[in-house]
């Protein structure tokens, strides 16, 4: 990494003795090597290097850097710099937040120069610049390399931004487990499942004390995920930010607030424990739709679905194979087999099947009695998987 990517006052990052995994980039034991083109210098491709760099970022504490800022903490020259970064407004560019939203961020985080913020869905860098004025360090996460390149160029004059090519649903959050992240700004994919996953994973980081979500009013998936997370005891609403209802952009009228701020609730806290336990036990498979693919679909390059199954209430499922009945396979409880369901086709050829879910209930393997082994994905995941496949193609 060239010096411009790091604040000179930070300690020099060193690799841990055992990197999380091998990957492209500098050899073990070094953080040097060729930085590539100027547009790509900020992207950290070796996860061990990312880990070291995150460990070197400012801690979430009342550090000396925090004490250097007085009053509103964004004063004098800092306010002038921030004022320039309040534009463009969402009415002028639908792919950013409103100027009011950015101003609310400044009021929400007046003394946070000693903290690190994780920005999920950093896009082309408009909000990244604002966050860089408010926090000691910004980890700007984006799953599209082309978009991330634009962010790198737009923030090239800022020394406290680390850029990470990362997919918030499909990639491993362990890269953040040893970081000292205080705030998470969530603005990645806006479908219900992706946002719900981002909230849950962000709230699980022990040092995180605040979650900020954009497009709360404009996207139904964001509102639904927030409501579900609050109902499950993962978080509580602190306040709303940005444009108040009704407001509009790009010819749309929005009937709810632009953004929302959440306080994460830890599962071991008295307020969150009971709700989380109840939610985990009562999450139904019913009223979900799954797309079925042949095994090996993601290495074959042939993505034609094999079928579709919708699990209705009272153990009945409609499918492209015919009517099914289903139940929880309680005989596997206690065998560390995970969550397994038994299915039976009610018409010829009357096959039976066992459906084993992954931990996030986003995918499953279907073992049929006629010898077929199939892969199942929740319908909400199809957009996320499609984006990932497109990023590989490009």
Short mmCIF file of C-alpha atoms in Angstrom, two decimals:
data_model
loop_
_atom_site.label_atom_id
_atom_site.label_comp_id
_atom_site.label_asym_id
_atom_site.label_seq_id
_atom_site.Cartn_x
_atom_site.Cartn_y
_atom_site.Cartn_z
CA UNK A 1 0.00 0.00 0.00
CA UNK A 2 1.31 3.42 -0.86
CA UNK A 3 1.44 5.97 1.98
CA UNK A 4 -1.47 7.98 0.60
CA UNK A 5 -3.84 5.16 1.51
CA UNK A 6 -2.90 5.34 5.18
CA UNK A 7 -2.84 8.11 7.74
CA UNK A 8 0.86 8.54 8.60
CA UNK A 9 0.01 8.66 12.32
CA UNK A 10 -1.47 5.15 12.31
CA UNK A 11 0.79 2.25 13.31
CA UNK A 12 2.22 0.33 10.37
CA UNK A 13 0.02 -2.74 9.71
CA UNK A 14 1.60 -6.16 10.12
CA UNK A 15 0.20 -9.48 8.98
CA UNK A 16 -1.06 -11.88 11.64
CA UNK A 17 0.92 -15.07 12.07
CA UNK A 18 -1.88 -17.11 10.46
CA UNK A 19 -3.81 -15.26 7.72
CA UNK A 20 -7.50 -16.07 7.44
CA UNK A 21 -7.05 -17.54 3.98
CA UNK A 22 -4.71 -17.41 1.07
CA UNK A 23 -5.60 -15.21 -1.86
CA UNK A 24 -4.24 -13.10 -4.67
CA UNK A 25 -2.01 -10.23 -3.69
CA UNK A 26 1.24 -9.76 -1.78
CA UNK A 27 3.04 -12.78 -0.40
CA UNK A 28 2.61 -13.72 3.24
CA UNK A 29 4.48 -11.49 5.60
CA UNK A 30 4.38 -8.35 3.48
CA UNK A 31 1.95 -5.62 2.66
CA UNK A 32 3.92 -4.22 -0.22
CA UNK A 33 4.00 -5.26 -3.86
CA UNK A 34 2.83 -3.57 -7.00
CA UNK A 35 -0.24 -1.43 -6.49
CA UNK A 36 -1.49 -1.72 -10.07
CA UNK A 37 -3.24 1.19 -11.74
CA UNK A 38 -4.09 4.31 -9.76
CA UNK A 39 -7.80 3.50 -9.99
CA UNK A 40 -7.29 0.13 -8.30
CA UNK A 41 -4.70 0.97 -5.65
CA UNK A 42 -7.23 1.21 -2.85
CA UNK A 43 -8.73 -2.23 -3.39
CA UNK A 44 -7.36 -4.82 -1.00
CA UNK A 45 -7.53 -8.19 -2.64
CA UNK A 46 -5.65 -10.33 -0.11
CA UNK A 47 -7.91 -10.87 2.88
CA UNK A 48 -5.00 -11.18 5.26
CA UNK A 49 -3.86 -7.74 4.17
CA UNK A 50 -7.36 -6.38 4.72
CA UNK A 51 -7.36 -7.90 8.18
CA UNK A 52 -4.07 -6.24 9.08
CA UNK A 53 -5.18 -2.89 7.76
CA UNK A 54 -8.48 -2.98 9.65
CA UNK A 55 -6.59 -3.80 12.84
CA UNK A 56 -4.54 -0.66 12.28
CA UNK A 57 -7.56 1.62 11.96
CA UNK A 58 -8.48 3.96 14.85
CA UNK A 59 -10.24 2.28 17.75
CA UNK A 60 -13.81 2.99 18.86
CA UNK A 61 -12.94 4.99 21.93
CA UNK A 62 -12.51 8.49 23.18
CA UNK A 63 -9.18 8.64 21.39
CA UNK A 64 -7.04 11.74 21.29
CA UNK A 65 -8.12 12.39 17.75
CA UNK A 66 -11.72 12.67 18.95
CA UNK A 67 -10.73 15.27 21.50
CA UNK A 68 -9.15 17.46 18.86
CA UNK A 69 -12.54 18.48 17.51
CA UNK A 70 -14.58 20.89 19.59
CA UNK A 71 -18.13 22.25 19.62
CA UNK A 72 -20.01 20.53 16.85
CA UNK A 73 -16.75 18.68 16.10
CA UNK A 74 -17.12 19.51 12.42
CA UNK A 75 -16.02 23.09 12.71
CA UNK A 76 -14.18 25.73 10.73
CA UNK A 77 -12.38 24.26 7.76
CA UNK A 78 -13.99 20.84 8.31
CA UNK A 79 -17.48 22.35 7.95
CA UNK A 80 -16.40 24.04 4.72
CA UNK A 81 -15.12 20.74 3.31
CA UNK A 82 -18.27 18.94 4.38
CA UNK A 83 -20.51 21.60 2.87
CA UNK A 84 -19.03 20.92 -0.56
CA UNK A 85 -19.67 17.19 -0.10
CA UNK A 86 -23.38 17.65 0.69
CA UNK A 87 -24.00 17.74 -3.05
CA UNK A 88 -25.31 16.27 -5.26
CA UNK A 89 -28.80 15.99 -3.81
CA UNK A 90 -30.95 12.91 -4.46
CA UNK A 91 -33.25 15.02 -6.61
CA UNK A 92 -30.29 15.61 -8.95
CA UNK A 93 -28.77 12.11 -8.70
CA UNK A 94 -31.05 9.23 -7.68
CA UNK A 95 -28.00 7.07 -6.80
CA UNK A 96 -27.05 9.08 -3.71
CA UNK A 97 -28.76 10.40 -0.59
CA UNK A 98 -30.35 13.81 -0.19
CA UNK A 99 -28.28 16.73 1.04
CA UNK A 100 -30.52 16.77 4.11
CA UNK A 101 -29.61 13.13 4.80
CA UNK A 102 -25.90 13.96 4.61
CA UNK A 103 -26.41 16.96 6.91
CA UNK A 104 -28.25 14.73 9.39
CA UNK A 105 -25.25 12.40 9.40
CA UNK A 106 -23.04 15.32 10.43
CA UNK A 107 -25.43 16.14 13.29
CA UNK A 108 -25.72 12.48 14.27
CA UNK A 109 -21.95 11.91 14.47
CA UNK A 110 -20.40 15.19 15.70
CA UNK A 111 -17.56 13.66 17.76
CA UNK A 112 -16.65 10.40 16.05
CA UNK A 113 -13.20 11.13 14.64
CA UNK A 114 -11.85 8.37 16.87
CA UNK A 115 -14.09 5.72 15.29
CA UNK A 116 -14.25 3.55 12.18
CA UNK A 117 -17.40 3.35 10.05
CA UNK A 118 -18.22 0.43 7.76
CA UNK A 119 -20.08 1.58 4.64
CA UNK A 120 -22.00 -1.25 2.93
CA UNK A 121 -22.83 -0.33 -0.66
CA UNK A 122 -20.38 2.55 -1.01
CA UNK A 123 -21.29 2.96 -4.69
CA UNK A 124 -19.53 5.87 -6.44
CA UNK A 125 -18.42 7.64 -3.27
CA UNK A 126 -20.76 10.58 -2.60
CA UNK A 127 -21.58 9.41 0.93
CA UNK A 128 -18.09 7.96 1.36
CA UNK A 129 -16.72 11.50 1.22
CA UNK A 130 -19.14 12.70 3.90
CA UNK A 131 -18.34 9.77 6.19
CA UNK A 132 -14.62 10.40 5.73
CA UNK A 133 -15.11 13.94 7.10
CA UNK A 134 -16.93 12.60 10.18
CA UNK A 135 -14.97 9.46 11.11
CA UNK A 136 -11.34 8.61 11.63
CA UNK A 137 -11.52 5.81 9.06
CA UNK A 138 -14.01 4.51 6.49
CA UNK A 139 -14.14 0.93 5.17
CA UNK A 140 -15.98 1.41 1.86
CA UNK A 141 -17.50 -1.90 0.71
CA UNK A 142 -18.86 -2.42 -2.81
CA UNK A 143 -19.52 -5.64 -4.77
CA UNK A 144 -19.09 -4.13 -8.25
CA UNK A 145 -15.45 -3.63 -9.17
CA UNK A 146 -16.28 -1.05 -11.84
CA UNK A 147 -18.31 1.01 -9.38
CA UNK A 148 -15.61 0.61 -6.73
CA UNK A 149 -13.03 2.00 -9.17
CA UNK A 150 -15.16 5.14 -9.49
CA UNK A 151 -15.32 5.44 -5.71
CA UNK A 152 -11.53 5.10 -5.49
CA UNK A 153 -11.07 7.94 -7.97
CA UNK A 154 -13.66 10.17 -6.27
CA UNK A 155 -12.03 9.76 -2.84
CA UNK A 156 -8.40 9.82 -3.99
CA UNK A 157 -7.71 13.00 -2.01
CA UNK A 158 -8.82 11.39 1.28
CA UNK A 159 -6.26 9.44 3.29
CA UNK A 160 -8.65 7.64 5.65
CA UNK A 161 -10.69 5.49 3.21
CA UNK A 162 -10.03 1.78 2.68
CA UNK A 163 -11.81 0.23 -0.33
CA UNK A 164 -12.93 -3.40 -0.23
CA UNK A 165 -14.40 -5.47 -3.08
CA UNK A 166 -16.95 -7.51 -1.12
CA UNK A 167 -20.51 -8.88 -1.38
CA UNK A 168 -22.39 -8.41 1.88
CA UNK A 169 -24.60 -11.50 1.50
CA UNK A 170 -22.35 -14.02 -0.21
CA UNK A 171 -18.90 -13.15 1.20
CA UNK A 172 -17.46 -13.95 4.62
CA UNK A 173 -17.91 -11.26 7.31
CA UNK A 174 -15.10 -12.80 9.36
CA UNK A 175 -12.85 -10.23 7.70
CA UNK A 176 -14.49 -7.63 9.99
CA UNK A 177 -14.49 -9.75 13.15
CA UNK A 178 -11.26 -8.29 14.54
CA UNK A 179 -11.88 -4.74 13.42
CA UNK A 180 -12.92 -1.94 15.76
CA UNK A 181 -16.00 -0.77 13.92
CA UNK A 182 -18.41 1.54 15.73
CA UNK A 183 -20.98 2.45 13.06
CA UNK A 184 -22.35 0.58 10.04
CA UNK A 185 -23.98 2.47 7.15
CA UNK A 186 -26.23 0.03 5.24
CA UNK A 187 -27.00 0.92 1.62
CA UNK A 188 -26.24 -2.21 -0.42
CA UNK A 189 -28.89 -4.43 -2.07
CA UNK A 190 -32.42 -3.33 -1.08
CA UNK A 191 -34.36 -6.61 -1.27
CA UNK A 192 -35.76 -7.84 2.05
CA UNK A 193 -33.42 -10.76 2.57
CA UNK A 194 -30.21 -8.87 1.75
CA UNK A 195 -31.08 -5.97 4.07
CA UNK A 196 -32.19 -8.35 6.83
CA UNK A 197 -28.89 -10.21 6.52
CA UNK A 198 -26.89 -6.97 6.59
CA UNK A 199 -28.69 -5.80 9.75
CA UNK A 200 -28.16 -9.12 11.54
CA UNK A 201 -24.49 -9.38 10.66
CA UNK A 202 -23.74 -5.74 11.41
CA UNK A 203 -25.52 -5.94 14.78
CA UNK A 204 -23.45 -9.02 15.64
CA UNK A 205 -20.17 -7.04 15.53
CA UNK A 206 -19.50 -6.46 19.27
CA UNK A 207 -18.17 -2.90 18.93
CA UNK A 208 -20.99 -1.58 16.73
CA UNK A 209 -23.31 0.85 18.53
CA UNK A 210 -25.23 2.44 15.61
CA UNK A 211 -26.76 1.26 12.32
CA UNK A 212 -27.85 3.76 9.66
CA UNK A 213 -30.00 2.64 6.71
CA UNK A 214 -30.68 4.60 3.54
CA UNK A 215 -33.78 4.25 1.31
CA UNK A 216 -36.06 3.29 4.19
CA UNK A 217 -38.98 5.14 2.63
CA UNK A 218 -38.20 4.46 -1.01
CA UNK A 219 -37.68 0.69 -0.80
CA UNK A 220 -40.24 -1.77 0.57
CA UNK A 221 -37.53 -4.37 1.19
CA UNK A 222 -35.67 -2.00 3.51
CA UNK A 223 -38.81 -1.15 5.53
CA UNK A 224 -39.75 -4.81 5.81
CA UNK A 225 -36.28 -5.84 6.94
CA UNK A 226 -36.17 -3.10 9.58
CA UNK A 227 -39.61 -4.10 10.89
CA UNK A 228 -38.56 -7.76 11.01
CA UNK A 229 -35.26 -7.01 12.78
CA UNK A 230 -37.00 -4.83 15.35
CA UNK A 231 -39.67 -7.48 15.90
CA UNK A 232 -36.98 -10.14 16.34
CA UNK A 233 -35.23 -8.09 19.02
CA UNK A 234 -32.09 -7.43 16.97
CA UNK A 235 -32.45 -3.64 17.06
CA UNK A 236 -34.67 -0.75 18.05
CA UNK A 237 -35.44 2.45 16.16
CA UNK A 238 -33.62 5.50 17.52
CA UNK A 239 -34.75 8.14 15.02
CA UNK A 240 -35.41 8.88 11.35
CA UNK A 241 -33.12 10.94 9.12
CA UNK A 242 -33.12 12.63 5.76
CA UNK A 243 -36.17 13.90 3.92
CA UNK A 244 -39.46 13.67 5.87
CA UNK A 245 -42.63 12.40 4.18
CA UNK A 246 -43.98 13.18 1.72
CA UNK A 247 -40.99 13.87 -0.49
CA UNK A 248 -39.93 12.90 -3.98
CA UNK A 249 -37.14 12.20 -6.44
CA UNK A 250 -36.91 10.95 -10.03
CA UNK A 251 -40.65 11.45 -10.51
CA UNK A 252 -41.53 9.33 -7.46
CA UNK A 253 -43.45 10.37 -4.35
CA UNK A 254 -42.21 8.73 -1.14
CA UNK A 255 -44.57 8.41 1.81
CA UNK A 256 -42.05 7.62 4.54
CA UNK A 257 -38.74 8.94 5.87
CA UNK A 258 -35.66 8.67 3.70
CA UNK A 259 -33.52 6.92 6.30
CA UNK A 260 -33.59 5.32 9.74
CA UNK A 261 -31.11 4.96 12.61
CA UNK A 262 -31.13 1.76 14.70
CA UNK A 263 -29.59 0.80 18.02
CA UNK A 264 -28.41 -2.85 17.87
CA UNK A 265 -29.56 -5.08 20.73
CA UNK A 266 -27.15 -7.82 21.76
CA UNK A 267 -28.65 -11.32 22.13
CA UNK A 268 -27.20 -11.58 25.64
CA UNK A 269 -28.88 -8.36 26.75
CA UNK A 270 -32.02 -8.57 28.85
CA UNK A 271 -34.00 -6.62 26.23
CA UNK A 272 -32.96 -8.64 23.22
CA UNK A 273 -32.52 -12.21 24.46
CA UNK A 274 -36.18 -13.28 24.78
CA UNK A 275 -37.26 -11.80 21.44
CA UNK A 276 -34.38 -13.39 19.53
CA UNK A 277 -35.06 -16.83 21.02
CA UNK A 278 -38.75 -16.67 20.18
CA UNK A 279 -38.02 -15.45 16.65
CA UNK A 280 -35.53 -18.25 15.95
CA UNK A 281 -38.02 -20.89 17.08
CA UNK A 282 -41.01 -19.51 15.19
CA UNK A 283 -39.54 -18.59 11.80
CA UNK A 284 -41.79 -20.56 9.45
CA UNK A 285 -40.85 -22.14 6.16
CA UNK A 286 -44.41 -21.48 5.06
CA UNK A 287 -45.19 -18.66 2.63
CA UNK A 288 -41.73 -18.88 1.06
CA UNK A 289 -40.95 -19.70 -2.58
CA UNK A 290 -37.86 -21.65 -3.67
CA UNK A 291 -36.31 -22.02 -7.12
CA UNK A 292 -34.88 -25.50 -7.81
CA UNK A 293 -31.74 -26.08 -9.92
CA UNK A 294 -29.80 -29.18 -10.92
CA UNK A 295 -26.79 -29.94 -8.75
CA UNK A 296 -23.62 -28.30 -10.05
CA UNK A 297 -25.53 -25.40 -11.58
CA UNK A 298 -22.96 -22.79 -10.57
CA UNK A 299 -20.06 -24.57 -12.27
CA UNK A 300 -21.94 -25.80 -15.34
CA UNK A 301 -22.83 -22.35 -16.67
CA UNK A 302 -26.36 -23.63 -17.43
CA UNK A 303 -28.80 -21.76 -15.22
CA UNK A 304 -32.16 -23.09 -16.41
CA UNK A 305 -34.32 -23.76 -13.30
CA UNK A 306 -35.43 -27.34 -12.70
CA UNK A 307 -38.64 -26.23 -10.98
CA UNK A 308 -40.23 -24.09 -8.27
CA UNK A 309 -41.83 -24.88 -4.90
CA UNK A 310 -44.02 -22.60 -2.78
CA UNK A 311 -44.56 -23.73 0.81
CA UNK A 312 -48.06 -22.83 1.90
CA UNK A 313 -49.57 -23.09 5.36
CA UNK A 314 -50.62 -26.33 7.09
CA UNK A 315 -48.00 -28.53 5.44
CA UNK A 316 -49.09 -28.12 1.81
CA UNK A 317 -46.87 -26.92 -1.02
CA UNK A 318 -47.66 -26.02 -4.63
CA UNK A 319 -44.91 -26.82 -7.11
CA UNK A 320 -44.11 -27.30 -10.77
CA UNK A 321 -43.91 -31.04 -9.98
CA UNK A 322 -47.43 -31.21 -8.55
CA UNK A 323 -48.88 -30.84 -5.07
CA UNK A 324 -46.57 -31.65 -2.17
CA UNK A 325 -47.05 -32.19 1.53
CA UNK A 326 -44.25 -31.25 3.89
CA UNK A 327 -43.32 -31.34 7.58
CA UNK A 328 -40.36 -30.64 9.83
CA UNK A 329 -38.24 -33.83 10.00
CA UNK A 330 -38.08 -33.89 13.79
CA UNK A 331 -36.39 -37.30 13.71
CA UNK A 332 -33.15 -35.46 12.88
CA UNK A 333 -33.36 -33.18 15.92
CA UNK A 334 -30.42 -33.71 18.23
CA UNK A 335 -28.28 -35.33 15.53
CA UNK A 336 -26.55 -32.07 14.53
CA UNK A 337 -28.01 -32.49 11.04
CA UNK A 338 -29.27 -28.91 10.90
CA UNK A 339 -32.77 -27.97 9.82
CA UNK A 340 -34.32 -30.74 7.70
CA UNK A 341 -37.80 -31.04 6.17
CA UNK A 342 -39.52 -34.08 4.70
CA UNK A 343 -41.47 -33.68 1.43
CA UNK A 344 -43.84 -36.06 -0.39
CA UNK A 345 -45.20 -35.67 -3.94
CA UNK A 346 -48.94 -36.43 -3.81
CA UNK A 347 -49.20 -37.63 -7.43
CA UNK A 348 -47.15 -39.96 -9.64
CA UNK A 349 -44.28 -40.70 -9.44
CA UNK A 350 -44.86 -40.11 -5.68
CA UNK A 351 -41.23 -39.43 -4.82
CA UNK A 352 -40.21 -38.49 -1.31
CA UNK A 353 -37.44 -36.04 -0.45
CA UNK A 354 -35.44 -34.53 2.36
CA UNK A 355 -34.70 -30.79 2.22
CA UNK A 356 -31.69 -29.67 4.25
CA UNK A 357 -31.42 -25.88 4.78
CA UNK A 358 -28.30 -23.82 5.32
CA UNK A 359 -27.92 -21.75 8.47
CA UNK A 360 -29.34 -18.55 6.94
CA UNK A 361 -32.32 -20.29 5.30
CA UNK A 362 -31.26 -18.91 1.94
CA UNK A 363 -30.36 -22.19 0.24
CA UNK A 364 -31.02 -25.91 0.59
CA UNK A 365 -30.17 -29.29 -0.89
CA UNK A 366 -33.06 -31.55 -1.91
CA UNK A 367 -32.33 -35.30 -1.75
CA UNK A 368 -35.08 -37.14 -3.65
CA UNK A 369 -35.89 -40.83 -3.30
CA UNK A 370 -35.60 -41.31 -7.09
CA UNK A 371 -31.89 -40.43 -6.93
CA UNK A 372 -32.04 -36.74 -7.91
CA UNK A 373 -29.98 -34.30 -5.87
CA UNK A 374 -31.08 -30.69 -6.45
CA UNK A 375 -30.06 -27.23 -5.25
CA UNK A 376 -32.72 -24.84 -3.93
CA UNK A 377 -32.49 -21.06 -3.52
CA UNK A 378 -35.04 -18.77 -1.93
CA UNK A 379 -36.66 -16.64 -4.59
CA UNK A 380 -35.51 -13.46 -2.80
CA UNK A 381 -31.91 -14.58 -3.32
CA UNK A 382 -32.11 -14.78 -7.10
CA UNK A 383 -31.25 -11.10 -7.63
CA UNK A 384 -28.32 -11.34 -5.25
CA UNK A 385 -26.94 -14.47 -6.93
CA UNK A 386 -27.47 -12.92 -10.35
CA UNK A 387 -25.46 -9.85 -9.36
CA UNK A 388 -22.64 -12.07 -8.12
CA UNK A 389 -22.60 -14.09 -11.35
CA UNK A 390 -22.54 -10.91 -13.44
CA UNK A 391 -19.61 -9.59 -11.42
CA UNK A 392 -17.70 -12.80 -12.19
CA UNK A 393 -18.51 -12.46 -15.92
CA UNK A 394 -17.13 -8.91 -15.96
#
